[in-house]
Short mmCIF file of C-alpha atoms and ligand atoms in Angstrom, two decimals:
data_model
loop_
_atom_site.label_atom_id
_atom_site.label_comp_id
_atom_site.label_asym_id
_atom_site.label_seq_id
_atom_site.Cartn_x
_atom_site.Cartn_y
_atom_site.Cartn_z
CA MET A 1036 16.73 49.60 19.79
CA ARG A 1037 20.40 48.75 19.76
CA THR A 1038 22.40 46.57 22.14
CA GLN A 1039 25.39 44.24 22.13
CA VAL A 1040 23.53 41.03 23.00
CA GLY A 1041 19.81 40.51 22.38
CA ILE A 1042 18.51 37.86 24.80
CA ILE A 1043 15.30 35.99 23.96
CA GLY A 1044 13.68 34.42 27.04
CA ALA A 1045 13.72 35.32 30.74
CA GLY A 1046 14.13 31.86 32.24
CA PRO A 1047 17.16 30.86 34.32
CA ALA A 1048 19.43 30.90 31.21
CA GLY A 1049 18.47 34.34 29.86
CA LEU A 1050 18.38 36.07 33.25
CA MET A 1051 21.69 34.60 34.43
CA LEU A 1052 23.34 35.50 31.12
CA ALA A 1053 22.16 39.10 31.46
CA ARG A 1054 23.69 39.31 34.95
CA LEU A 1055 27.01 37.80 33.81
CA LEU A 1056 27.18 40.23 30.88
CA HIS A 1057 26.27 43.21 33.07
CA LEU A 1058 29.20 42.40 35.38
CA GLN A 1059 31.47 42.28 32.31
CA GLY A 1060 30.21 45.66 31.07
CA ILE A 1061 28.43 44.15 28.04
CA SER A 1062 24.98 45.55 27.27
CA SER A 1063 21.93 43.38 26.66
CA ILE A 1064 18.17 43.57 26.23
CA ILE A 1065 15.95 40.68 27.39
CA ILE A 1066 12.58 40.04 25.79
CA GLU A 1067 10.11 37.53 27.28
CA ASN A 1068 6.77 36.49 25.87
CA ARG A 1069 5.11 35.78 29.25
CA SER A 1070 4.26 38.15 32.10
CA ARG A 1071 6.52 38.73 35.11
CA ASP A 1072 3.92 37.12 37.34
CA TYR A 1073 3.83 34.01 35.14
CA ILE A 1074 7.58 33.39 35.04
CA GLU A 1075 7.94 34.06 38.77
CA ASN A 1076 5.33 31.45 39.65
CA ARG A 1077 6.10 28.68 37.16
CA ILE A 1078 6.90 25.67 39.36
CA ARG A 1079 9.73 23.57 37.98
CA ALA A 1080 13.18 22.58 39.12
CA GLY A 1081 14.31 22.62 42.69
CA LEU A 1082 17.85 21.35 42.90
CA ILE A 1083 20.97 23.44 42.39
CA GLU A 1084 24.39 21.89 41.93
CA HIS A 1085 27.30 22.79 44.23
CA TRP A 1086 29.16 25.07 41.79
CA ALA A 1087 25.93 26.72 40.57
CA ALA A 1088 24.85 27.71 44.10
CA ASP A 1089 28.33 29.17 44.67
CA LEU A 1090 28.06 31.06 41.38
CA LEU A 1091 24.67 32.58 42.28
CA VAL A 1092 26.26 33.88 45.51
CA GLU A 1093 29.32 35.16 43.63
CA LEU A 1094 27.07 37.03 41.18
CA GLY A 1095 25.36 38.82 44.06
CA VAL A 1096 22.01 37.03 43.66
CA GLY A 1097 22.44 34.42 46.38
CA ASP A 1098 21.42 36.19 49.60
CA ARG A 1099 17.97 34.61 49.80
CA LEU A 1100 19.32 31.28 48.55
CA LYS A 1101 21.82 31.31 51.44
CA ARG A 1102 19.03 32.10 53.93
CA GLU A 1103 16.21 29.94 52.57
CA GLY A 1104 17.92 27.21 50.51
CA LEU A 1105 18.13 23.76 52.07
CA VAL A 1106 21.66 22.40 51.89
CA HIS A 1107 21.81 18.62 51.36
CA TRP A 1108 24.91 16.48 51.76
CA GLY A 1109 23.31 13.30 50.48
CA ILE A 1110 20.27 11.52 49.09
CA ASN A 1111 18.35 8.35 49.87
CA ILE A 1112 17.81 5.54 47.39
CA GLY A 1113 14.82 3.33 48.19
CA ILE A 1114 14.65 -0.20 46.80
CA ASN A 1115 11.23 -1.71 47.46
CA GLY A 1116 10.94 0.13 50.76
CA GLU A 1117 14.51 -0.34 52.00
CA LEU A 1118 16.36 3.00 52.22
CA HIS A 1119 20.06 3.40 51.49
CA HIS A 1120 21.77 6.69 52.26
CA LEU A 1121 24.41 8.07 49.91
CA ASP A 1122 26.62 10.41 51.93
CA PHE A 1123 27.98 13.04 49.52
CA LYS A 1124 30.05 14.67 52.28
CA ALA A 1125 32.02 11.47 52.79
CA LEU A 1126 32.03 10.44 49.13
CA ILE A 1127 32.92 13.69 47.41
CA ASP A 1128 32.72 16.49 50.01
CA LYS A 1129 30.18 18.44 47.95
CA ARG A 1130 26.54 19.40 48.42
CA VAL A 1131 23.41 20.36 46.53
CA THR A 1132 20.94 23.09 47.46
CA ILE A 1133 17.17 22.79 47.33
CA TYR A 1134 15.78 26.15 46.24
CA GLY A 1135 12.89 26.51 43.79
CA GLN A 1136 13.63 27.59 40.22
CA GLN A 1137 10.95 30.27 40.49
CA GLU A 1138 12.82 31.70 43.49
CA VAL A 1139 16.03 31.87 41.41
CA VAL A 1140 14.02 33.58 38.67
CA LYS A 1141 12.56 36.11 41.16
CA ASP A 1142 16.03 36.92 42.53
CA LEU A 1143 17.47 37.36 39.03
CA VAL A 1144 14.55 39.58 37.91
CA VAL A 1145 15.02 41.87 40.94
CA GLN A 1146 18.75 42.07 40.16
CA ARG A 1147 18.11 42.75 36.47
CA LEU A 1148 15.80 45.65 37.31
CA ALA A 1149 18.38 46.99 39.80
CA ASP A 1150 21.00 46.72 37.02
CA GLY A 1151 18.80 49.05 34.95
CA GLY A 1152 17.15 46.45 32.70
CA PRO A 1153 15.98 46.44 29.97
CA LEU A 1154 13.64 43.49 30.45
CA LEU A 1155 10.48 43.54 28.34
CA PHE A 1156 7.61 41.20 29.27
CA GLU A 1157 4.67 40.04 27.17
CA VAL A 1158 6.31 40.51 23.81
CA ASP A 1159 4.71 38.79 20.82
CA LYS A 1160 5.55 37.60 17.29
CA VAL A 1161 9.29 37.28 17.94
CA SER A 1162 11.51 36.47 14.94
CA VAL A 1163 15.26 36.55 14.26
CA HIS A 1164 16.94 37.80 11.06
CA ASP A 1165 20.31 38.29 9.32
CA LEU A 1166 21.92 35.63 11.50
CA THR A 1167 25.05 35.32 9.39
CA SER A 1168 25.63 39.07 9.19
CA GLN A 1169 27.55 41.09 11.81
CA GLN A 1170 24.31 42.84 12.84
CA PRO A 1171 21.57 40.29 13.42
CA VAL A 1172 18.11 41.65 14.17
CA ILE A 1173 15.29 40.57 16.48
CA ARG A 1174 11.77 41.69 15.49
CA PHE A 1175 8.77 41.52 17.80
CA GLU A 1176 5.67 43.32 18.99
CA HIS A 1177 5.45 44.99 22.38
CA GLU A 1178 2.32 46.78 23.60
CA SER A 1179 0.90 46.24 20.07
CA LYS A 1180 3.78 48.16 18.46
CA ALA A 1181 6.29 46.60 16.06
CA GLN A 1182 9.83 46.86 17.47
CA GLN A 1183 13.27 45.69 16.51
CA ILE A 1184 16.57 45.16 18.27
CA GLU A 1185 19.78 45.47 16.31
CA CYS A 1186 22.59 43.65 18.06
CA ASP A 1187 25.96 41.96 17.64
CA PHE A 1188 24.77 38.58 18.92
CA ILE A 1189 21.49 36.87 19.74
CA ALA A 1190 21.23 34.54 22.74
CA GLY A 1191 18.44 32.01 22.19
CA CYS A 1192 17.37 31.32 25.79
CA ASP A 1193 13.73 30.71 24.88
CA GLY A 1194 13.27 27.15 26.12
CA PHE A 1195 12.19 24.01 24.33
CA HIS A 1196 9.14 25.57 22.62
CA GLY A 1197 10.89 28.80 21.62
CA ILE A 1198 11.51 30.20 18.14
CA CYS A 1199 15.32 30.27 18.10
CA ARG A 1200 16.12 26.61 17.46
CA PRO A 1201 13.51 26.39 14.64
CA SER A 1202 15.15 29.48 13.06
CA PHE A 1203 18.23 27.47 12.06
CA PRO A 1204 18.03 26.90 8.28
CA ASP A 1205 17.15 23.40 7.08
CA GLY A 1206 20.09 21.05 7.29
CA LYS A 1207 22.00 23.22 9.81
CA SER A 1208 20.82 21.36 12.91
CA GLN A 1209 20.79 17.71 13.85
CA VAL A 1210 18.54 16.33 16.56
CA PHE A 1211 19.27 13.39 18.88
CA ASP A 1212 16.33 12.35 21.02
CA ARG A 1213 14.59 9.67 23.02
CA ASP A 1214 11.10 9.49 24.50
CA TYR A 1215 10.28 7.46 27.59
CA PRO A 1216 7.12 5.37 27.96
CA PHE A 1217 6.11 7.20 31.17
CA GLY A 1218 5.78 10.67 32.70
CA TRP A 1219 5.92 12.21 36.18
CA LEU A 1220 2.82 13.28 38.04
CA GLY A 1221 3.99 15.99 40.44
CA ILE A 1222 2.28 17.68 43.36
CA LEU A 1223 3.22 20.51 45.66
CA SER A 1224 1.80 19.88 49.11
CA GLU A 1225 1.50 21.81 52.33
CA SER A 1226 3.09 19.07 54.43
CA PRO A 1227 6.56 18.28 55.79
CA PRO A 1228 8.71 16.01 53.58
CA PRO A 1229 9.14 12.40 54.83
CA ASP A 1230 12.93 12.83 55.24
CA HIS A 1231 15.22 15.86 55.52
CA GLU A 1232 16.90 14.69 52.27
CA LEU A 1233 15.45 13.49 48.97
CA ILE A 1234 14.18 9.94 48.56
CA TYR A 1235 14.44 8.37 45.09
CA SER A 1236 12.24 5.32 45.51
CA TYR A 1237 12.25 2.36 43.16
CA THR A 1238 9.36 -0.05 43.73
CA GLU A 1239 7.69 -2.81 41.79
CA ARG A 1240 4.70 -0.41 41.44
CA GLY A 1241 6.90 2.24 39.77
CA PHE A 1242 9.14 5.12 40.80
CA ALA A 1243 8.41 7.94 43.24
CA LEU A 1244 10.49 10.95 44.30
CA TYR A 1245 10.00 12.69 47.65
CA THR A 1246 11.55 16.13 47.53
CA MET A 1247 10.65 19.48 49.06
CA ARG A 1248 10.66 23.25 48.87
CA SER A 1249 10.93 23.91 52.61
CA GLU A 1250 10.53 22.16 55.96
CA THR A 1251 6.76 22.50 55.54
CA VAL A 1252 6.20 22.16 51.79
CA SER A 1253 6.80 18.90 49.93
CA ARG A 1254 7.26 18.32 46.22
CA LEU A 1255 6.25 14.74 45.40
CA TYR A 1256 6.40 12.90 42.10
CA LEU A 1257 5.00 9.58 40.85
CA GLN A 1258 5.92 7.71 37.70
CA CYS A 1259 2.71 7.52 35.62
CA ASP A 1260 1.72 6.52 32.06
CA HIS A 1261 3.06 8.84 29.38
CA ASP A 1262 -0.50 9.68 28.23
CA GLU A 1263 -1.96 9.80 31.74
CA ASP A 1264 -4.97 12.09 32.24
CA ILE A 1265 -4.57 14.10 35.46
CA ALA A 1266 -8.38 13.94 35.84
CA ASN A 1267 -7.95 10.24 36.73
CA TRP A 1268 -5.86 11.14 39.77
CA SER A 1269 -7.88 12.36 42.74
CA ASP A 1270 -5.86 13.64 45.71
CA ASP A 1271 -6.80 10.44 47.58
CA ARG A 1272 -5.46 8.23 44.81
CA ILE A 1273 -2.21 10.24 44.67
CA TRP A 1274 -1.64 9.99 48.43
CA ASP A 1275 -2.47 6.30 48.44
CA GLU A 1276 0.11 5.64 45.72
CA LEU A 1277 2.72 7.89 47.39
CA HIS A 1278 2.33 5.90 50.62
CA LYS A 1279 2.66 2.59 48.78
CA ARG A 1280 5.76 3.67 46.87
CA LEU A 1281 7.49 4.83 50.02
CA GLY A 1282 7.08 1.23 51.15
CA GLY A 1283 6.77 2.03 54.85
CA ALA A 1284 10.39 3.23 55.01
CA ARG A 1285 9.31 6.63 56.39
CA LYS A 1286 6.05 8.18 57.50
CA LEU A 1287 4.46 10.42 54.87
CA ALA A 1288 2.36 13.26 56.21
CA GLU A 1289 -0.51 14.33 53.95
CA GLY A 1290 -1.39 17.97 53.36
CA LYS A 1291 -3.30 20.37 51.15
CA VAL A 1292 -2.37 19.87 47.49
CA LEU A 1293 -1.33 23.32 46.23
CA GLN A 1294 -0.57 22.34 42.63
CA LYS A 1295 -0.58 19.24 40.45
CA GLY A 1296 0.57 18.47 36.93
CA ILE A 1297 2.10 15.90 34.58
CA THR A 1298 5.56 16.25 33.05
CA PRO A 1299 6.53 14.23 29.99
CA MET A 1300 10.01 12.65 30.02
CA ARG A 1301 12.34 13.29 27.14
CA SER A 1302 16.01 13.32 26.23
CA PHE A 1303 16.81 15.77 23.43
CA VAL A 1304 19.93 17.44 22.02
CA ALA A 1305 20.16 19.76 19.00
CA GLU A 1306 23.63 20.09 17.48
CA PRO A 1307 25.32 22.44 16.95
CA MET A 1308 24.11 25.03 19.44
CA GLN A 1309 25.05 27.97 17.21
CA TYR A 1310 24.33 29.25 13.75
CA GLY A 1311 26.01 32.43 12.57
CA ARG A 1312 25.51 34.92 15.40
CA LEU A 1313 22.65 33.05 17.06
CA PHE A 1314 23.75 31.05 20.12
CA LEU A 1315 21.37 28.69 21.95
CA ALA A 1316 21.52 28.03 25.70
CA GLY A 1317 19.54 25.83 28.10
CA ASP A 1318 16.32 24.05 27.18
CA SER A 1319 16.23 25.67 23.73
CA ALA A 1320 19.09 23.31 22.80
CA HIS A 1321 18.64 20.31 25.09
CA ILE A 1322 16.20 18.58 27.42
CA VAL A 1323 16.96 15.92 30.02
CA PRO A 1324 14.48 13.77 31.94
CA PRO A 1325 14.19 15.29 35.46
CA THR A 1326 15.49 12.21 37.31
CA GLY A 1327 19.05 13.57 37.51
CA ALA A 1328 17.93 17.19 38.26
CA LYS A 1329 20.24 18.55 35.58
CA GLY A 1330 18.08 20.85 33.37
CA MET A 1331 18.45 24.22 35.10
CA ASN A 1332 22.07 23.47 35.99
CA LEU A 1333 22.94 22.80 32.36
CA ALA A 1334 21.28 26.08 31.41
CA PHE A 1335 23.55 27.87 33.91
CA ALA A 1336 26.68 26.13 32.57
CA ASP A 1337 25.84 27.09 28.96
CA VAL A 1338 25.52 30.78 29.78
CA VAL A 1339 28.76 30.77 31.78
CA PHE A 1340 30.53 29.47 28.65
CA MET A 1341 28.67 31.98 26.46
CA SER A 1342 29.56 34.93 28.69
CA ARG A 1343 33.24 33.92 28.73
CA ALA A 1344 33.23 33.69 24.93
CA LEU A 1345 31.56 37.10 24.58
CA GLU A 1346 34.00 38.66 27.03
CA ALA A 1347 36.96 37.31 25.02
CA PHE A 1348 35.38 38.71 21.86
CA TYR A 1349 34.75 42.19 23.26
CA THR A 1350 37.92 42.63 25.29
CA LYS A 1351 40.51 40.79 23.17
CA ASN A 1352 38.80 40.64 19.79
CA ALA A 1353 39.28 36.87 20.11
CA GLY A 1354 36.66 34.73 18.37
CA GLU A 1355 37.95 31.24 19.22
CA LEU A 1356 35.76 30.77 22.29
CA LEU A 1357 32.70 31.85 20.31
CA ASP A 1358 33.61 29.45 17.51
CA GLY A 1359 34.08 26.66 20.05
CA TYR A 1360 30.98 27.50 22.13
CA SER A 1361 28.82 24.62 20.93
CA ALA A 1362 31.55 22.00 21.29
CA LYS A 1363 32.40 23.25 24.80
CA CYS A 1364 28.76 23.08 25.95
CA LEU A 1365 28.00 19.76 24.27
CA ARG A 1366 30.78 17.90 26.07
CA ARG A 1367 29.08 18.72 29.35
CA VAL A 1368 25.56 18.31 27.95
CA TRP A 1369 26.23 14.76 26.76
CA LYS A 1370 27.65 13.71 30.12
CA ALA A 1371 24.52 15.08 31.80
CA GLN A 1372 22.39 13.34 29.16
CA ARG A 1373 24.08 10.05 29.89
CA PHE A 1374 23.68 10.49 33.64
CA SER A 1375 20.01 11.52 33.38
CA TRP A 1376 19.22 8.60 31.09
CA TRP A 1377 21.04 6.22 33.44
CA MET A 1378 19.24 7.51 36.56
CA THR A 1379 15.95 7.26 34.66
CA GLN A 1380 16.50 3.70 33.49
CA ILE A 1381 17.61 2.34 36.87
CA MET A 1382 14.76 4.01 38.82
CA HIS A 1383 11.66 3.42 36.64
CA ARG A 1384 9.60 0.39 35.65
CA PHE A 1385 9.44 0.07 31.88
CA PRO A 1386 6.17 -1.30 30.45
CA ASP A 1387 8.02 -3.48 27.91
CA GLU A 1388 10.80 -4.70 30.21
CA THR A 1389 11.79 -8.35 30.06
CA ALA A 1390 12.48 -10.52 33.11
CA PHE A 1391 16.17 -10.13 32.28
CA ASP A 1392 15.89 -6.30 32.24
CA HIS A 1393 14.17 -6.41 35.62
CA ARG A 1394 16.85 -8.57 37.26
CA ARG A 1395 19.61 -6.44 35.71
CA GLN A 1396 17.98 -3.27 37.03
CA LEU A 1397 17.78 -4.69 40.57
CA ALA A 1398 21.45 -5.68 40.28
CA ASP A 1399 22.30 -2.13 39.19
CA LEU A 1400 20.54 -0.71 42.28
CA ASP A 1401 22.18 -3.31 44.51
CA TYR A 1402 25.61 -2.40 43.12
CA LEU A 1403 24.96 1.35 43.49
CA THR A 1404 23.92 1.04 47.12
CA GLY A 1405 26.52 -1.60 48.02
CA SER A 1406 29.66 -0.22 46.42
CA ALA A 1407 31.41 2.95 47.59
CA VAL A 1408 32.97 3.26 44.13
CA ALA A 1409 29.58 3.15 42.36
CA ALA A 1410 28.09 5.56 44.92
CA LYS A 1411 31.01 7.96 44.41
CA SER A 1412 30.41 8.04 40.67
CA LEU A 1413 26.76 8.94 41.22
CA ALA A 1414 27.71 11.56 43.83
CA GLU A 1415 30.26 13.21 41.53
CA GLN A 1416 27.71 13.61 38.76
CA TYR A 1417 24.74 14.45 40.98
CA VAL A 1418 26.45 17.41 42.71
CA GLY A 1419 27.62 18.59 39.25
CA LEU A 1420 30.81 17.87 37.34
CA PRO A 1421 33.39 20.68 37.52
CA LEU A 1422 32.82 23.35 34.85
CA ASP A 1423 36.25 22.92 33.24
P1 RFL B 1898 12.97 28.08 30.38
O1 RFL B 1898 12.93 28.09 31.87
O2 RFL B 1898 11.95 27.29 29.66
O3 RFL B 1898 12.90 29.60 29.93
C1 RFL B 1898 12.65 29.99 28.59
C2 RFL B 1898 11.93 31.31 28.63
O4 RFL B 1898 11.73 31.77 27.28
C3 RFL B 1898 10.40 32.24 27.16
N1 RFL B 1898 10.02 32.16 25.74
C4 RFL B 1898 10.08 33.23 24.91
N2 RFL B 1898 10.41 34.52 25.14
C5 RFL B 1898 10.35 35.37 24.08
N3 RFL B 1898 9.98 34.99 22.84
C6 RFL B 1898 9.63 33.71 22.58
N4 RFL B 1898 9.26 33.37 21.34
C7 RFL B 1898 9.68 32.77 23.63
N5 RFL B 1898 9.41 31.45 23.74
C8 RFL B 1898 9.63 31.10 25.01
C9 RFL B 1898 9.59 31.32 28.08
O5 RFL B 1898 8.36 31.91 28.47
C10 RFL B 1898 10.55 31.19 29.25
O6 RFL B 1898 10.38 32.20 30.21
O7 RFL B 1898 14.40 27.61 29.83
P2 RFL B 1898 15.89 27.81 30.44
O8 RFL B 1898 16.11 29.21 30.87
O9 RFL B 1898 16.77 27.17 29.46
O10 RFL B 1898 15.87 26.95 31.79
C11 RFL B 1898 15.75 25.56 31.77
C12 RFL B 1898 14.97 25.06 33.00
O11 RFL B 1898 13.75 25.76 33.10
C13 RFL B 1898 14.71 23.55 32.93
O12 RFL B 1898 15.81 22.88 32.39
C14 RFL B 1898 14.41 22.95 34.32
O13 RFL B 1898 13.19 23.42 34.83
C15 RFL B 1898 14.38 21.42 34.26
N6 RFL B 1898 14.07 20.78 35.54
C16 RFL B 1898 15.04 20.65 36.53
N7 RFL B 1898 16.27 21.18 36.34
C17 RFL B 1898 17.19 21.13 37.34
O14 RFL B 1898 18.32 21.60 37.14
N8 RFL B 1898 16.93 20.59 38.59
C18 RFL B 1898 15.71 20.04 38.85
O15 RFL B 1898 15.47 19.64 39.99
C19 RFL B 1898 14.72 20.02 37.80
N9 RFL B 1898 13.50 19.51 38.01
C20 RFL B 1898 12.78 20.31 35.81
C21 RFL B 1898 12.54 19.66 37.06
C22 RFL B 1898 11.74 20.50 34.90
C23 RFL B 1898 10.50 20.02 35.19
N10 RFL B 1898 9.48 20.28 34.23
C24 RFL B 1898 8.22 20.82 34.57
C25 RFL B 1898 9.81 20.30 32.83
C26 RFL B 1898 11.29 19.17 37.36
C27 RFL B 1898 10.26 19.32 36.43
C28 RFL B 1898 8.94 18.72 36.80
C1 PHB B 1899 12.65 18.90 42.69
O1 PHB B 1899 12.91 19.25 43.86
O2 PHB B 1899 11.68 19.35 42.05
C2 PHB B 1899 13.49 17.85 42.05
C3 PHB B 1899 14.60 17.36 42.73
C4 PHB B 1899 15.36 16.36 42.15
C5 PHB B 1899 14.99 15.85 40.92
C6 PHB B 1899 13.90 16.37 40.22
C7 PHB B 1899 13.13 17.36 40.81
O3 PHB B 1899 15.72 14.85 40.38
#
């Protein structure tokens, strides 16, 4: 097979990149190691930044998002049961949209197939070769047959556990990371959310987040130990803790638990995001803790920058944007890293915190909810910094 851009991974990054390239007349092939059913039902992110929702509409994949997405002009910050509303409309005149990542993935898959594909599922044994040549190659197996794609560029959109980042030669990649001494236990429940907007709730018992997928389906998270065993959390125990961490500020309706799981919390950046003709985008290059809701949005920003660089290369034979791709992405990535780390450290209880840390954290929350200037800074970052 031969194409201009070989895309590894059909998550938000790979699928959005394929759509951007299609609109620019650049050919691509996507290969994905999971099934279509698997990627369309993987429950993950739910919050889309202002510019990213607009972009999905602009790219022709936003019809359902416009109909079914929940537009939010603010969030609630709970401090030991007392709720403070941050009004994004007044602070920054921007919004976020609640729309499940798997719904974005479904919409992009439908569009990809309408664009004529190709999109190969359930590939195996993927490897990348000749990265510093002008014709890098992707090898893999599909339906038990060995295949290869010859291309001009490879887009590594294969997530944190993919093969692209580990394919950088030794010494060509530097990692910056931080682990957190807790995780998030998340459930999806058939019950209305406790508020029409999100509640980020700090309590002495730990953090909880009350978000949603619709007016009748809630997505609820609890801070838990980093090595927590989900078997220790019966539905009753989860509901009991969710009630306690809401602190009586709102009524929490219980419902059938449709899904539950534990997410580890990590900050991670690999630099640079390119080697030869292999370019990384999204979780393959960086991970943020979910507190700031930045992961999927960063993946979208990366592929916008990559598609612009590829367009300049193909239409003007200009390589500067490609050369500067990593630096361009990383400026945004590090600001999102800082924001996600900051949100995480003000909202969670740390097992090793000192009395000083605790008082400082409460002062941070008090300042955030008492100062329009502090609230505006959060709002600006939460709805998504401008792309340029
Ligand atoms: P993905 O979605 O992991 O997609 C990578 C794809 O590559 C495939 N793959 C391979 N394909 C071929 N060959 C191989 N060798 C391959 N290895 C892997 C995988 O099967 C997969 O289909 O990465 P991408 O596209 O970079 O997208 C990133 C986002 O998925 C991620 O950042 C977000 O889910 C993070 N995140 C959130 N982001 C937000 O913007 N807003 C949120 O509200 C938000 N909440 C969250 C989150 C992530 C969470 N978890 C579970 C980690 C909440 C949670 C709980
Ligand atoms: C979600 O809806 O899953 C969600 C929203 C905001 C976050 C994290 C997750 O910060």
